[in-house]
């Protein structure tokens, strides 16, 4: 508490002040909020409302706006409405004008008209009585817009603890998050940010700066006033995903691309650009943001923005939500004639069209230079002559292409870069590579394994009817792929042979039950065509519950038999898509062939069973379904994505993915590589730790404890080693390959538990993966490592036992520290007197770990704190004081006022009850302060009564 405030929290505020944020004393903030239930600074907000809205707001209407902000629901829907208020998109009725006029809460152009403030220790009490405290809060015009959690510099678990706190705030005190749009978690080294009401790990991003590790620069860059206003105005988006409202903040690479495209259009000197961002990096959202920015740009006449998309995207919920982004003028070209009419009318706004609508469209249909064309999946959308029709129809337009696949070795891919990258020497306007996305955790690595050879397709037939075909090279569209496979009659017969389908279904069922389900994830089986989807569904239902499995394919009007029987209605498919995203809902396995292979993001999807021949762009897009990161509130993390190949496509990886070798290496690797890595680590790195896992007696454990506790770097190296080893184990298990290493791995897991639990004083439960937890649970061969002389609770009897035990002083210190931490965490909310004990214990820990005090001194200090807690519990029961009165009594005792009695504490507590709003009400504070000093004066004299009185004012009250 103390160290994080001094080393992280205070510097963050200081750096913010240096770039123009005004420091706001926490007590002043509390008063201006009118108590810890207030959402914002009332007077500041009202002052700014009147200043920014002359002729729109008067006193009465300003009060009405404030009332509306107070009525916002503490939910994601309320937060969406709060953003609309912040962006100036909400209105009030102005009788003088006889119409609704928008209200400005923030001035986005002349930013000097805003009041930027930063404060700390923002305590928020919920209507239920629960309270939480945010470390740092940033405000604009009295409204909180960002909250930050600061953790001790380089704390091992600092970031996860900070994110857990943010999640707890959402659950326990959602009022704290009703208005703020952004949150940050930092521990100096890393600076993670995300959107409030969107706290899953996949939506948490590390702020990347030019000079790595420069905390000052991170704070100053992130909270740069103009940049931060741009985030509020343009880069936070609410979308409906599978009928669930979600919130997104654009990442740095997305913002960078948006700014580059807008700049290129505004400069008007170059008319092409390629945004080359890898699969899974949010290209479509980037494209929509670009469209919104271009349409709201104040310079010149309003442009026409044409968005070229494929059918899946046109039907996706993302485009159904385009108006929610603030784009109101939208036309969808329903036919070629409709598109021609739109171009002829010189319509200004957003136009959405599929590329085939440009087929044979009239040349030079519109000669305007104020047309910007955004082409998604540019590597396939503008091929086959359709691109010529597009560019011939609007020759003076600016063309921005978007692609997620690398340059292939064929003319098709190179053509994309030549057409759209012609104005840039490197061939693109902005690039975000696969390697970057993995490093940023935007995507996860992919691994593959080949199914047993008895289940794979005959190699000669596969080569002859698919891989060696010139038509299949560089295939970029799923419909083209289907047409090629329809001609490969013999290949499809082999793939759909009844015996093969049966054997693969049995294999998939066993693999899913033993490997994927224990991890807590879901799977997707990719069948060769719609008929194969039905065949696999029927076969799998013999081995798995039928409600685990669902086939999703596009029905045709002339379908008969099983194709008609198993086709989902639109509402059924919507439910399936939505429920598949949730770990506690069914289905667990989707069977697909075309639908959902693009445009469907399911982070919980870990495994793809591939039984459809694919290659190049189509293959890359398909396997990208399993590259989305996932982490939930229970600590379950997706280690990677996995593809099990039943076709044999990956037997010759360089032929399946006709890209440069360095690109292929960054896309996917054989799971055998992970096996080799696991074996190498167990043979070369594990031996230095394994001797400690075989501790025979207390002396062995004491030596092991000293080894790790006395050298923090050594401890960190072991923890990092095991976490990486555990990720490999989670992916590889179960397999006979692991058998020779199983007992040693189990011992290492037990050692990890010991180091985290007993040395770091952190609960490691969420840090262990499911399979590792199950392995330890099943273990009956040995007892888990634990501190000698360990005591389970903090009582007088237990303290005496620990004191009289023969264990080393270091062991005693670790035992006491762990128990004090547990006590403070469990009881601080209900027994405020334990908070100062926890703060002093943390200070002792810091002094001892930094070697400012000796072991004996640290032990003495811990024992005194433990005895204080034990004595306090007994004393409170004897004295009959409630929690608030007892906290006052303890404060008096701690400050040497030994003549203080329970009656004195009750009298002071009664005094505070008369002034319940003293912390934020200036009048009440002015009245209660002299009365408190007067009560303290007989106990400690004039001078000390002021000093102790201020400490009592700072006590938490429950």
JSON list of C-alpha atoms in Angstrom, two decimals, residues 446-451 606-610 619 622-624 626 641-646 650 668-669 671:
[
{"chain": "A", "resi": 446, "resn": "UNK", "atom": "CA", "xyz": [-1.06, -21.59, -33.49]},
{"chain": "A", "resi": 447, "resn": "UNK", "atom": "CA", "xyz": [0.12, -25.18, -33.31]},
{"chain": "A", "resi": 448, "resn": "UNK", "atom": "CA", "xyz": [-0.87, -28.11, -35.49]},
{"chain": "A", "resi": 449, "resn": "UNK", "atom": "CA", "xyz": [-0.67, -31.87, -35.44]},
{"chain": "A", "resi": 450, "resn": "UNK", "atom": "CA", "xyz": [-1.29, -34.40, -38.17]},
{"chain": "A", "resi": 451, "resn": "UNK", "atom": "CA", "xyz": [-3.97, -37.00, -37.47]},
{"chain": "A", "resi": 606, "resn": "UNK", "atom": "CA", "xyz": [-9.25, -23.54, -28.99]},
{"chain": "A", "resi": 607, "resn": "UNK", "atom": "CA", "xyz": [-9.26, -26.51, -31.37]},
{"chain": "A", "resi": 608, "resn": "UNK", "atom": "CA", "xyz": [-10.06, -26.85, -35.07]},
{"chain": "A", "resi": 609, "resn": "UNK", "atom": "CA", "xyz": [-10.53, -30.32, -36.53]},
{"chain": "A", "resi": 610, "resn": "UNK", "atom": "CA", "xyz": [-9.69, -29.71, -40.19]},
{"chain": "A", "resi": 619, "resn": "UNK", "atom": "CA", "xyz": [-6.49, -21.69, -45.08]},
{"chain": "A", "resi": 622, "resn": "UNK", "atom": "CA", "xyz": [-9.89, -20.39, -41.50]},
{"chain": "A", "resi": 623, "resn": "UNK", "atom": "CA", "xyz": [-7.23, -21.32, -38.93]},
{"chain": "A", "resi": 624, "resn": "UNK", "atom": "CA", "xyz": [-7.33, -17.73, -37.65]},
{"chain": "A", "resi": 626, "resn": "UNK", "atom": "CA", "xyz": [-8.59, -20.29, -33.19]},
{"chain": "A", "resi": 641, "resn": "UNK", "atom": "CA", "xyz": [-4.71, -22.20, -30.80]},
{"chain": "A", "resi": 642, "resn": "UNK", "atom": "CA", "xyz": [-4.59, -25.76, -32.11]},
{"chain": "A", "resi": 643, "resn": "UNK", "atom": "CA", "xyz": [-5.38, -27.35, -35.50]},
{"chain": "A", "resi": 644, "resn": "UNK", "atom": "CA", "xyz": [-5.69, -31.13, -35.89]},
{"chain": "A", "resi": 645, "resn": "UNK", "atom": "CA", "xyz": [-5.26, -31.92, -39.59]},
{"chain": "A", "resi": 646, "resn": "UNK", "atom": "CA", "xyz": [-7.24, -34.92, -40.94]},
{"chain": "A", "resi": 650, "resn": "UNK", "atom": "CA", "xyz": [0.26, -29.56, -43.22]},
{"chain": "A", "resi": 668, "resn": "UNK", "atom": "CA", "xyz": [1.85, -21.98, -37.16]},
{"chain": "A", "resi": 669, "resn": "UNK", "atom": "CA", "xyz": [4.24, -24.66, -35.96]},
{"chain": "A", "resi": 671, "resn": "UNK", "atom": "CA", "xyz": [3.16, -29.56, -32.02]}
]
